[in-house]
Amino acid sequence: MSRIASWMQQPSRWRATTAWLFIAPFLTIFIVFTAVPALLALIYSFTDIGVADIRRPLDVDFVSFRTFARVLTNAGFLKSIWTTALFVVIGVPLTMAIGLVLAIGLNNGITKLRATYRAAFYLPVITNIVAAAVIWQYAFTLSGPVNSFLTSVGAAGPNWLGDPKMAMPTVIMLAVWRNVGTCMVLFLAGLQSIPVDVYEAAKIDGASAWRRFTAMTLPLLKPATLLVTVLMTVSFMNIFDEPYLLTKGGPLSSTKSVALWVYEQFGQGNIAPAMAGSYVMLAIVVILGVLQLRLLRAR
């Protein structure tokens, strides 16, 4: 304690220098591996750079917004936007609903082994996604455990990963399974910050459990809901691991997200369209984030 007090009494310039020394490693890594590449990607998205120009990146031609026009009229890119929108529209509410139910259960219903359940629900967040995807691929193959179970109860199991109509729900299930633990933890923190006195007063006034949930819990959870909504929207907008590891974006590009489309374009040597596509995606994410903050911000 005395060391902290003596450090606080030192001149402000010395304290500022110490603070900069502490953040210097992170700042250096961020500038070198994030800020500079992002700036270069923005600059080159206005050029015609291709794989043949890698050795002479300064010899490329400036083409203004023509690369963005090509991307925005590309059928594959437009389909990937539609696919990503489906991931967001279905995946985000589903993940948040399950996370909220689990948080309420841990906060009110589950009294025994609460820490064990909390760890079990959060385990998918820290599980290696490659290992999880391998297990899911095996589970949802034609002769996997899921179809074997359906056959045992008299139902015909579908081609989960080979049918365009079933591949999307299968990928969404993996994404929900992976993200629901994050929602649960954030909702649980929000629930535990609500004063117990408020609920006791409502009970004395005769408010039912449903009335307390809709009129008290949900409004008081608004800050946590805003945070979870923004985090989950960004997560599902940038979804890449799940469709890449499960289906490679197939079948028939039914699970190809924008991030996966950008990755494929870069791999095919279409560097400028890949950079332009990534910035279109960034613009959509920023617009959605601002809209969510305005709509859900506590007044």
PDB file of N, CA, C and O in Angstrom, residues 172-235:
ATOM      1  N   ILE A 172     -25.726 -23.315 -37.599  1.00  0.00           N
ATOM      2  CA  ILE A 172     -26.240 -22.387 -36.582  1.00  0.00           C
ATOM      3  C   ILE A 172     -26.243 -23.055 -35.202  1.00  0.00           C
ATOM      4  O   ILE A 172     -25.915 -22.419 -34.194  1.00  0.00           O
ATOM      5  N   MET A 173     -26.595 -24.355 -35.155  1.00  0.00           N
ATOM      6  CA  MET A 173     -26.593 -25.053 -33.863  1.00  0.00           C
ATOM      7  C   MET A 173     -25.202 -25.050 -33.244  1.00  0.00           C
ATOM      8  O   MET A 173     -25.044 -24.844 -32.036  1.00  0.00           O
ATOM      9  N   LEU A 174     -24.170 -25.264 -34.072  1.00  0.00           N
ATOM     10  CA  LEU A 174     -22.805 -25.246 -33.550  1.00  0.00           C
ATOM     11  C   LEU A 174     -22.443 -23.843 -33.060  1.00  0.00           C
ATOM     12  O   LEU A 174     -21.821 -23.688 -31.995  1.00  0.00           O
ATOM     13  N   ALA A 175     -22.826 -22.818 -33.823  1.00  0.00           N
ATOM     14  CA  ALA A 175     -22.517 -21.431 -33.414  1.00  0.00           C
ATOM     15  C   ALA A 175     -23.247 -21.065 -32.127  1.00  0.00           C
ATOM     16  O   ALA A 175     -22.678 -20.402 -31.249  1.00  0.00           O
ATOM     17  N   VAL A 176     -24.503 -21.491 -32.004  1.00  0.00           N
ATOM     18  CA  VAL A 176     -25.263 -21.211 -30.783  1.00  0.00           C
ATOM     19  C   VAL A 176     -24.622 -21.923 -29.598  1.00  0.00           C
ATOM     20  O   VAL A 176     -24.429 -21.337 -28.524  1.00  0.00           O
ATOM     21  N   TRP A 177     -24.289 -23.198 -29.796  1.00  0.00           N
ATOM     22  CA  TRP A 177     -23.638 -23.971 -28.732  1.00  0.00           C
ATOM     23  C   TRP A 177     -22.349 -23.304 -28.273  1.00  0.00           C
ATOM     24  O   TRP A 177     -22.034 -23.273 -27.080  1.00  0.00           O
ATOM     25  N   ARG A 178     -21.616 -22.720 -29.212  1.00  0.00           N
ATOM     26  CA  ARG A 178     -20.329 -22.118 -28.884  1.00  0.00           C
ATOM     27  C   ARG A 178     -20.487 -20.772 -28.163  1.00  0.00           C
ATOM     28  O   ARG A 178     -19.640 -20.395 -27.354  1.00  0.00           O
ATOM     29  N   ASN A 179     -21.554 -20.017 -28.459  1.00  0.00           N
ATOM     30  CA  ASN A 179     -21.686 -18.653 -27.933  1.00  0.00           C
ATOM     31  C   ASN A 179     -22.628 -18.528 -26.745  1.00  0.00           C
ATOM     32  O   ASN A 179     -22.678 -17.486 -26.108  1.00  0.00           O
ATOM     33  N   VAL A 180     -23.420 -19.571 -26.471  1.00  0.00           N
ATOM     34  CA  VAL A 180     -24.450 -19.421 -25.447  1.00  0.00           C
ATOM     35  C   VAL A 180     -23.837 -19.205 -24.059  1.00  0.00           C
ATOM     36  O   VAL A 180     -24.432 -18.524 -23.202  1.00  0.00           O
ATOM     37  N   GLY A 181     -22.649 -19.731 -23.822  1.00  0.00           N
ATOM     38  CA  GLY A 181     -22.004 -19.546 -22.522  1.00  0.00           C
ATOM     39  C   GLY A 181     -21.666 -18.088 -22.251  1.00  0.00           C
ATOM     40  O   GLY A 181     -21.802 -17.611 -21.111  1.00  0.00           O
ATOM     41  N   THR A 182     -21.240 -17.372 -23.285  1.00  0.00           N
ATOM     42  CA  THR A 182     -20.944 -15.947 -23.117  1.00  0.00           C
ATOM     43  C   THR A 182     -22.196 -15.170 -22.736  1.00  0.00           C
ATOM     44  O   THR A 182     -22.180 -14.327 -21.830  1.00  0.00           O
ATOM     45  N   CYS A 183     -23.303 -15.446 -23.445  1.00  0.00           N
ATOM     46  CA  CYS A 183     -24.572 -14.783 -23.109  1.00  0.00           C
ATOM     47  C   CYS A 183     -24.987 -15.093 -21.675  1.00  0.00           C
ATOM     48  O   CYS A 183     -25.428 -14.205 -20.940  1.00  0.00           O
ATOM     49  N   MET A 184     -24.846 -16.357 -21.284  1.00  0.00           N
ATOM     50  CA  MET A 184     -25.264 -16.760 -19.940  1.00  0.00           C
ATOM     51  C   MET A 184     -24.488 -15.989 -18.873  1.00  0.00           C
ATOM     52  O   MET A 184     -25.089 -15.478 -17.910  1.00  0.00           O
ATOM     53  N   VAL A 185     -23.187 -15.879 -19.028  1.00  0.00           N
ATOM     54  CA  VAL A 185     -22.367 -15.188 -18.028  1.00  0.00           C
ATOM     55  C   VAL A 185     -22.749 -13.709 -17.929  1.00  0.00           C
ATOM     56  O   VAL A 185     -22.887 -13.150 -16.824  1.00  0.00           O
ATOM     57  N   LEU A 186     -22.944 -13.058 -19.075  1.00  0.00           N
ATOM     58  CA  LEU A 186     -23.277 -11.628 -19.054  1.00  0.00           C
ATOM     59  C   LEU A 186     -24.672 -11.390 -18.485  1.00  0.00           C
ATOM     60  O   LEU A 186     -24.882 -10.451 -17.708  1.00  0.00           O
ATOM     61  N   PHE A 187     -25.635 -12.241 -18.867  1.00  0.00           N
ATOM     62  CA  PHE A 187     -26.984 -12.105 -18.302  1.00  0.00           C
ATOM     63  C   PHE A 187     -26.974 -12.398 -16.798  1.00  0.00           C
ATOM     64  O   PHE A 187     -27.687 -11.747 -16.025  1.00  0.00           O
ATOM     65  N   LEU A 188     -26.186 -13.379 -16.396  1.00  0.00           N
ATOM     66  CA  LEU A 188     -26.111 -13.725 -14.974  1.00  0.00           C
ATOM     67  C   LEU A 188     -25.544 -12.565 -14.166  1.00  0.00           C
ATOM     68  O   LEU A 188     -26.036 -12.256 -13.073  1.00  0.00           O
ATOM     69  N   ALA A 189     -24.528 -11.903 -14.716  1.00  0.00           N
ATOM     70  CA  ALA A 189     -23.971 -10.725 -14.027  1.00  0.00           C
ATOM     71  C   ALA A 189     -25.027  -9.626 -13.919  1.00  0.00           C
ATOM     72  O   ALA A 189     -25.133  -8.945 -12.882  1.00  0.00           O
ATOM     73  N   GLY A 190     -25.814  -9.459 -14.991  1.00  0.00           N
ATOM     74  CA  GLY A 190     -26.880  -8.454 -14.946  1.00  0.00           C
ATOM     75  C   GLY A 190     -27.948  -8.804 -13.929  1.00  0.00           C
ATOM     76  O   GLY A 190     -28.432  -7.924 -13.195  1.00  0.00           O
ATOM     77  N   LEU A 191     -28.333 -10.070 -13.843  1.00  0.00           N
ATOM     78  CA  LEU A 191     -29.363 -10.496 -12.891  1.00  0.00           C
ATOM     79  C   LEU A 191     -28.893 -10.307 -11.447  1.00  0.00           C
ATOM     80  O   LEU A 191     -29.663  -9.898 -10.570  1.00  0.00           O
ATOM     81  N   GLN A 192     -27.626 -10.623 -11.203  1.00  0.00           N
ATOM     82  CA  GLN A 192     -27.116 -10.514  -9.839  1.00  0.00           C
ATOM     83  C   GLN A 192     -26.899  -9.074  -9.398  1.00  0.00           C
ATOM     84  O   GLN A 192     -26.673  -8.822  -8.212  1.00  0.00           O
ATOM     85  N   SER A 193     -26.938  -8.133 -10.357  1.00  0.00           N
ATOM     86  CA  SER A 193     -26.800  -6.716  -9.991  1.00  0.00           C
ATOM     87  C   SER A 193     -28.148  -6.079  -9.645  1.00  0.00           C
ATOM     88  O   SER A 193     -28.191  -4.939  -9.185  1.00  0.00           O
ATOM     89  N   ILE A 194     -29.253  -6.803  -9.878  1.00  0.00           N
ATOM     90  CA  ILE A 194     -30.581  -6.276  -9.545  1.00  0.00           C
ATOM     91  C   ILE A 194     -30.818  -6.447  -8.046  1.00  0.00           C
ATOM     92  O   ILE A 194     -30.691  -7.569  -7.520  1.00  0.00           O
ATOM     93  N   PRO A 195     -31.173  -5.391  -7.324  1.00  0.00           N
ATOM     94  CA  PRO A 195     -31.388  -5.509  -5.866  1.00  0.00           C
ATOM     95  C   PRO A 195     -32.524  -6.475  -5.536  1.00  0.00           C
ATOM     96  O   PRO A 195     -33.579  -6.456  -6.192  1.00  0.00           O
ATOM     97  N   VAL A 196     -32.320  -7.299  -4.533  1.00  0.00           N
ATOM     98  CA  VAL A 196     -33.347  -8.264  -4.114  1.00  0.00           C
ATOM     99  C   VAL A 196     -34.562  -7.530  -3.538  1.00  0.00           C
ATOM    100  O   VAL A 196     -35.698  -8.003  -3.633  1.00  0.00           O
ATOM    101  N   ASP A 197     -34.331  -6.350  -2.943  1.00  0.00           N
ATOM    102  CA  ASP A 197     -35.435  -5.598  -2.330  1.00  0.00           C
ATOM    103  C   ASP A 197     -36.544  -5.286  -3.337  1.00  0.00           C
ATOM    104  O   ASP A 197     -37.721  -5.236  -2.995  1.00  0.00           O
ATOM    105  N   VAL A 198     -36.140  -5.067  -4.592  1.00  0.00           N
ATOM    106  CA  VAL A 198     -37.121  -4.723  -5.620  1.00  0.00           C
ATOM    107  C   VAL A 198     -38.103  -5.875  -5.810  1.00  0.00           C
ATOM    108  O   VAL A 198     -39.322  -5.669  -5.889  1.00  0.00           O
ATOM    109  N   TYR A 199     -37.569  -7.107  -5.862  1.00  0.00           N
ATOM    110  CA  TYR A 199     -38.440  -8.280  -6.049  1.00  0.00           C
ATOM    111  C   TYR A 199     -39.313  -8.512  -4.812  1.00  0.00           C
ATOM    112  O   TYR A 199     -40.487  -8.874  -4.912  1.00  0.00           O
ATOM    113  N   GLU A 200     -38.738  -8.301  -3.611  1.00  0.00           N
ATOM    114  CA  GLU A 200     -39.513  -8.508  -2.392  1.00  0.00           C
ATOM    115  C   GLU A 200     -40.673  -7.520  -2.313  1.00  0.00           C
ATOM    116  O   GLU A 200     -41.792  -7.879  -1.917  1.00  0.00           O
ATOM    117  N   ALA A 201     -40.424  -6.275  -2.712  1.00  0.00           N
ATOM    118  CA  ALA A 201     -41.495  -5.277  -2.714  1.00  0.00           C
ATOM    119  C   ALA A 201     -42.590  -5.650  -3.709  1.00  0.00           C
ATOM    120  O   ALA A 201     -43.789  -5.497  -3.425  1.00  0.00           O
ATOM    121  N   ALA A 202     -42.176  -6.172  -4.869  1.00  0.00           N
ATOM    122  CA  ALA A 202     -43.165  -6.570  -5.871  1.00  0.00           C
ATOM    123  C   ALA A 202     -43.994  -7.755  -5.390  1.00  0.00           C
ATOM    124  O   ALA A 202     -45.205  -7.827  -5.645  1.00  0.00           O
ATOM    125  N   LYS A 203     -43.345  -8.700  -4.683  1.00  0.00           N
ATOM    126  CA  LYS A 203     -44.089  -9.841  -4.139  1.00  0.00           C
ATOM    127  C   LYS A 203     -45.119  -9.391  -3.121  1.00  0.00           C
ATOM    128  O   LYS A 203     -46.247  -9.872  -3.086  1.00  0.00           O
ATOM    129  N   ILE A 204     -44.725  -8.438  -2.289  1.00  0.00           N
ATOM    130  CA  ILE A 204     -45.662  -7.917  -1.267  1.00  0.00           C
ATOM    131  C   ILE A 204     -46.860  -7.257  -1.945  1.00  0.00           C
ATOM    132  O   ILE A 204     -47.997  -7.364  -1.483  1.00  0.00           O
ATOM    133  N   ASP A 205     -46.596  -6.605  -3.099  1.00  0.00           N
ATOM    134  CA  ASP A 205     -47.679  -5.954  -3.842  1.00  0.00           C
ATOM    135  C   ASP A 205     -48.527  -6.940  -4.628  1.00  0.00           C
ATOM    136  O   ASP A 205     -49.485  -6.536  -5.299  1.00  0.00           O
ATOM    137  N   GLY A 206     -48.149  -8.230  -4.612  1.00  0.00           N
ATOM    138  CA  GLY A 206     -48.949  -9.251  -5.280  1.00  0.00           C
ATOM    139  C   GLY A 206     -48.605  -9.477  -6.740  1.00  0.00           C
ATOM    140  O   GLY A 206     -49.399 -10.096  -7.468  1.00  0.00           O
ATOM    141  N   ALA A 207     -47.437  -9.011  -7.205  1.00  0.00           N
ATOM    142  CA  ALA A 207     -47.056  -9.217  -8.601  1.00  0.00           C
ATOM    143  C   ALA A 207     -46.709 -10.684  -8.844  1.00  0.00           C
ATOM    144  O   ALA A 207     -45.984 -11.291  -8.052  1.00  0.00           O
ATOM    145  N   SER A 208     -47.231 -11.251  -9.928  1.00  0.00           N
ATOM    146  CA  SER A 208     -46.943 -12.649 -10.257  1.00  0.00           C
ATOM    147  C   SER A 208     -45.514 -12.781 -10.766  1.00  0.00           C
ATOM    148  O   SER A 208     -44.838 -11.782 -11.055  1.00  0.00           O
ATOM    149  N   ALA A 209     -45.056 -14.033 -10.876  1.00  0.00           N
ATOM    150  CA  ALA A 209     -43.690 -14.280 -11.356  1.00  0.00           C
ATOM    151  C   ALA A 209     -43.507 -13.756 -12.781  1.00  0.00           C
ATOM    152  O   ALA A 209     -42.475 -13.150 -13.116  1.00  0.00           O
ATOM    153  N   TRP A 210     -44.506 -13.973 -13.649  1.00  0.00           N
ATOM    154  CA  TRP A 210     -44.410 -13.487 -15.038  1.00  0.00           C
ATOM    155  C   TRP A 210     -44.408 -11.961 -15.076  1.00  0.00           C
ATOM    156  O   TRP A 210     -43.678 -11.357 -15.852  1.00  0.00           O
ATOM    157  N   ARG A 211     -45.226 -11.343 -14.215  1.00  0.00           N
ATOM    158  CA  ARG A 211     -45.283  -9.884 -14.163  1.00  0.00           C
ATOM    159  C   ARG A 211     -43.947  -9.311 -13.692  1.00  0.00           C
ATOM    160  O   ARG A 211     -43.473  -8.299 -14.222  1.00  0.00           O
ATOM    161  N   ARG A 212     -43.333  -9.960 -12.702  1.00  0.00           N
ATOM    162  CA  ARG A 212     -42.026  -9.496 -12.221  1.00  0.00           C
ATOM    163  C   ARG A 212     -40.968  -9.635 -13.303  1.00  0.00           C
ATOM    164  O   ARG A 212     -40.089  -8.788 -13.442  1.00  0.00           O
ATOM    165  N   PHE A 213     -41.087 -10.712 -14.106  1.00  0.00           N
ATOM    166  CA  PHE A 213     -40.089 -10.932 -15.156  1.00  0.00           C
ATOM    167  C   PHE A 213     -40.215  -9.879 -16.261  1.00  0.00           C
ATOM    168  O   PHE A 213     -39.217  -9.307 -16.707  1.00  0.00           O
ATOM    169  N   THR A 214     -41.460  -9.626 -16.696  1.00  0.00           N
ATOM    170  CA  THR A 214     -41.651  -8.702 -17.826  1.00  0.00           C
ATOM    171  C   THR A 214     -41.544  -7.236 -17.415  1.00  0.00           C
ATOM    172  O   THR A 214     -41.071  -6.403 -18.199  1.00  0.00           O
ATOM    173  N   ALA A 215     -41.995  -6.916 -16.203  1.00  0.00           N
ATOM    174  CA  ALA A 215     -42.031  -5.501 -15.793  1.00  0.00           C
ATOM    175  C   ALA A 215     -40.800  -5.067 -15.008  1.00  0.00           C
ATOM    176  O   ALA A 215     -40.562  -3.874 -14.860  1.00  0.00           O
ATOM    177  N   MET A 216     -40.028  -6.046 -14.502  1.00  0.00           N
ATOM    178  CA  MET A 216     -38.886  -5.668 -13.681  1.00  0.00           C
ATOM    179  C   MET A 216     -37.575  -6.242 -14.219  1.00  0.00           C
ATOM    180  O   MET A 216     -36.612  -5.513 -14.445  1.00  0.00           O
ATOM    181  N   THR A 217     -37.548  -7.561 -14.409  1.00  0.00           N
ATOM    182  CA  THR A 217     -36.281  -8.192 -14.807  1.00  0.00           C
ATOM    183  C   THR A 217     -35.815  -7.703 -16.177  1.00  0.00           C
ATOM    184  O   THR A 217     -34.663  -7.276 -16.324  1.00  0.00           O
ATOM    185  N   LEU A 218     -36.696  -7.778 -17.167  1.00  0.00           N
ATOM    186  CA  LEU A 218     -36.285  -7.390 -18.521  1.00  0.00           C
ATOM    187  C   LEU A 218     -35.872  -5.915 -18.610  1.00  0.00           C
ATOM    188  O   LEU A 218     -34.819  -5.603 -19.187  1.00  0.00           O
ATOM    189  N   PRO A 219     -36.650  -4.967 -18.046  1.00  0.00           N
ATOM    190  CA  PRO A 219     -36.186  -3.568 -18.104  1.00  0.00           C
ATOM    191  C   PRO A 219     -34.873  -3.340 -17.376  1.00  0.00           C
ATOM    192  O   PRO A 219     -34.015  -2.593 -17.847  1.00  0.00           O
ATOM    193  N   LEU A 220     -34.697  -3.980 -16.212  1.00  0.00           N
ATOM    194  CA  LEU A 220     -33.454  -3.779 -15.461  1.00  0.00           C
ATOM    195  C   LEU A 220     -32.263  -4.489 -16.104  1.00  0.00           C
ATOM    196  O   LEU A 220     -31.115  -4.186 -15.798  1.00  0.00           O
ATOM    197  N   LEU A 221     -32.559  -5.427 -17.003  1.00  0.00           N
ATOM    198  CA  LEU A 221     -31.482  -6.123 -17.723  1.00  0.00           C
ATOM    199  C   LEU A 221     -31.092  -5.414 -19.006  1.00  0.00           C
ATOM    200  O   LEU A 221     -30.309  -5.939 -19.795  1.00  0.00           O
ATOM    201  N   LYS A 222     -31.658  -4.240 -19.237  1.00  0.00           N
ATOM    202  CA  LYS A 222     -31.423  -3.565 -20.520  1.00  0.00           C
ATOM    203  C   LYS A 222     -29.941  -3.304 -20.818  1.00  0.00           C
ATOM    204  O   LYS A 222     -29.484  -3.547 -21.946  1.00  0.00           O
ATOM    205  N   PRO A 223     -29.137  -2.836 -19.858  1.00  0.00           N
ATOM    206  CA  PRO A 223     -27.707  -2.648 -20.177  1.00  0.00           C
ATOM    207  C   PRO A 223     -27.023  -3.954 -20.574  1.00  0.00           C
ATOM    208  O   PRO A 223     -26.240  -3.982 -21.529  1.00  0.00           O
ATOM    209  N   ALA A 224     -27.334  -5.034 -19.848  1.00  0.00           N
ATOM    210  CA  ALA A 224     -26.723  -6.325 -20.203  1.00  0.00           C
ATOM    211  C   ALA A 224     -27.234  -6.804 -21.560  1.00  0.00           C
ATOM    212  O   ALA A 224     -26.466  -7.357 -22.361  1.00  0.00           O
ATOM    213  N   THR A 225     -28.527  -6.580 -21.824  1.00  0.00           N
ATOM    214  CA  THR A 225     -29.090  -6.998 -23.111  1.00  0.00           C
ATOM    215  C   THR A 225     -28.434  -6.250 -24.261  1.00  0.00           C
ATOM    216  O   THR A 225     -28.150  -6.830 -25.317  1.00  0.00           O
ATOM    217  N   LEU A 226     -28.190  -4.961 -24.062  1.00  0.00           N
ATOM    218  CA  LEU A 226     -27.526  -4.171 -25.104  1.00  0.00           C
ATOM    219  C   LEU A 226     -26.137  -4.720 -25.396  1.00  0.00           C
ATOM    220  O   LEU A 226     -25.767  -4.920 -26.561  1.00  0.00           O
ATOM    221  N   LEU A 227     -25.379  -4.988 -24.338  1.00  0.00           N
ATOM    222  CA  LEU A 227     -24.023  -5.513 -24.521  1.00  0.00           C
ATOM    223  C   LEU A 227     -24.049  -6.867 -25.229  1.00  0.00           C
ATOM    224  O   LEU A 227     -23.292  -7.101 -26.185  1.00  0.00           O
ATOM    225  N   VAL A 228     -24.939  -7.758 -24.774  1.00  0.00           N
ATOM    226  CA  VAL A 228     -25.007  -9.090 -25.376  1.00  0.00           C
ATOM    227  C   VAL A 228     -25.449  -9.000 -26.839  1.00  0.00           C
ATOM    228  O   VAL A 228     -24.906  -9.704 -27.707  1.00  0.00           O
ATOM    229  N   THR A 229     -26.410  -8.130 -27.126  1.00  0.00           N
ATOM    230  CA  THR A 229     -26.888  -7.992 -28.501  1.00  0.00           C
ATOM    231  C   THR A 229     -25.768  -7.546 -29.434  1.00  0.00           C
ATOM    232  O   THR A 229     -25.584  -8.114 -30.528  1.00  0.00           O
ATOM    233  N   VAL A 230     -25.028  -6.537 -29.016  1.00  0.00           N
ATOM    234  CA  VAL A 230     -23.943  -6.037 -29.873  1.00  0.00           C
ATOM    235  C   VAL A 230     -22.862  -7.101 -30.054  1.00  0.00           C
ATOM    236  O   VAL A 230     -22.399  -7.358 -31.180  1.00  0.00           O
ATOM    237  N   LEU A 231     -22.472  -7.764 -28.950  1.00  0.00           N
ATOM    238  CA  LEU A 231     -21.411  -8.779 -29.033  1.00  0.00           C
ATOM    239  C   LEU A 231     -21.834  -9.950 -29.920  1.00  0.00           C
ATOM    240  O   LEU A 231     -21.057 -10.428 -30.758  1.00  0.00           O
ATOM    241  N   MET A 232     -23.074 -10.422 -29.743  1.00  0.00           N
ATOM    242  CA  MET A 232     -23.527 -11.570 -30.534  1.00  0.00           C
ATOM    243  C   MET A 232     -23.715 -11.199 -32.001  1.00  0.00           C
ATOM    244  O   MET A 232     -23.432 -11.999 -32.898  1.00  0.00           O
ATOM    245  N   THR A 233     -24.200  -9.977 -32.255  1.00  0.00           N
ATOM    246  CA  THR A 233     -24.366  -9.554 -33.654  1.00  0.00           C
ATOM    247  C   THR A 233     -23.014  -9.503 -34.358  1.00  0.00           C
ATOM    248  O   THR A 233     -22.873 -10.000 -35.482  1.00  0.00           O
ATOM    249  N   VAL A 234     -22.036  -8.928 -33.706  1.00  0.00           N
ATOM    250  CA  VAL A 234     -20.690  -8.867 -34.300  1.00  0.00           C
ATOM    251  C   VAL A 234     -20.137 -10.276 -34.495  1.00  0.00           C
ATOM    252  O   VAL A 234     -19.537 -10.590 -35.530  1.00  0.00           O
ATOM    253  N   SER A 235     -20.356 -11.140 -33.509  1.00  0.00           N
ATOM    254  CA  SER A 235     -19.849 -12.512 -33.606  1.00  0.00           C
ATOM    255  C   SER A 235     -20.472 -13.260 -34.783  1.00  0.00           C
ATOM    256  O   SER A 235     -19.762 -13.923 -35.550  1.00  0.00           O
TER     257      SER A 235
END
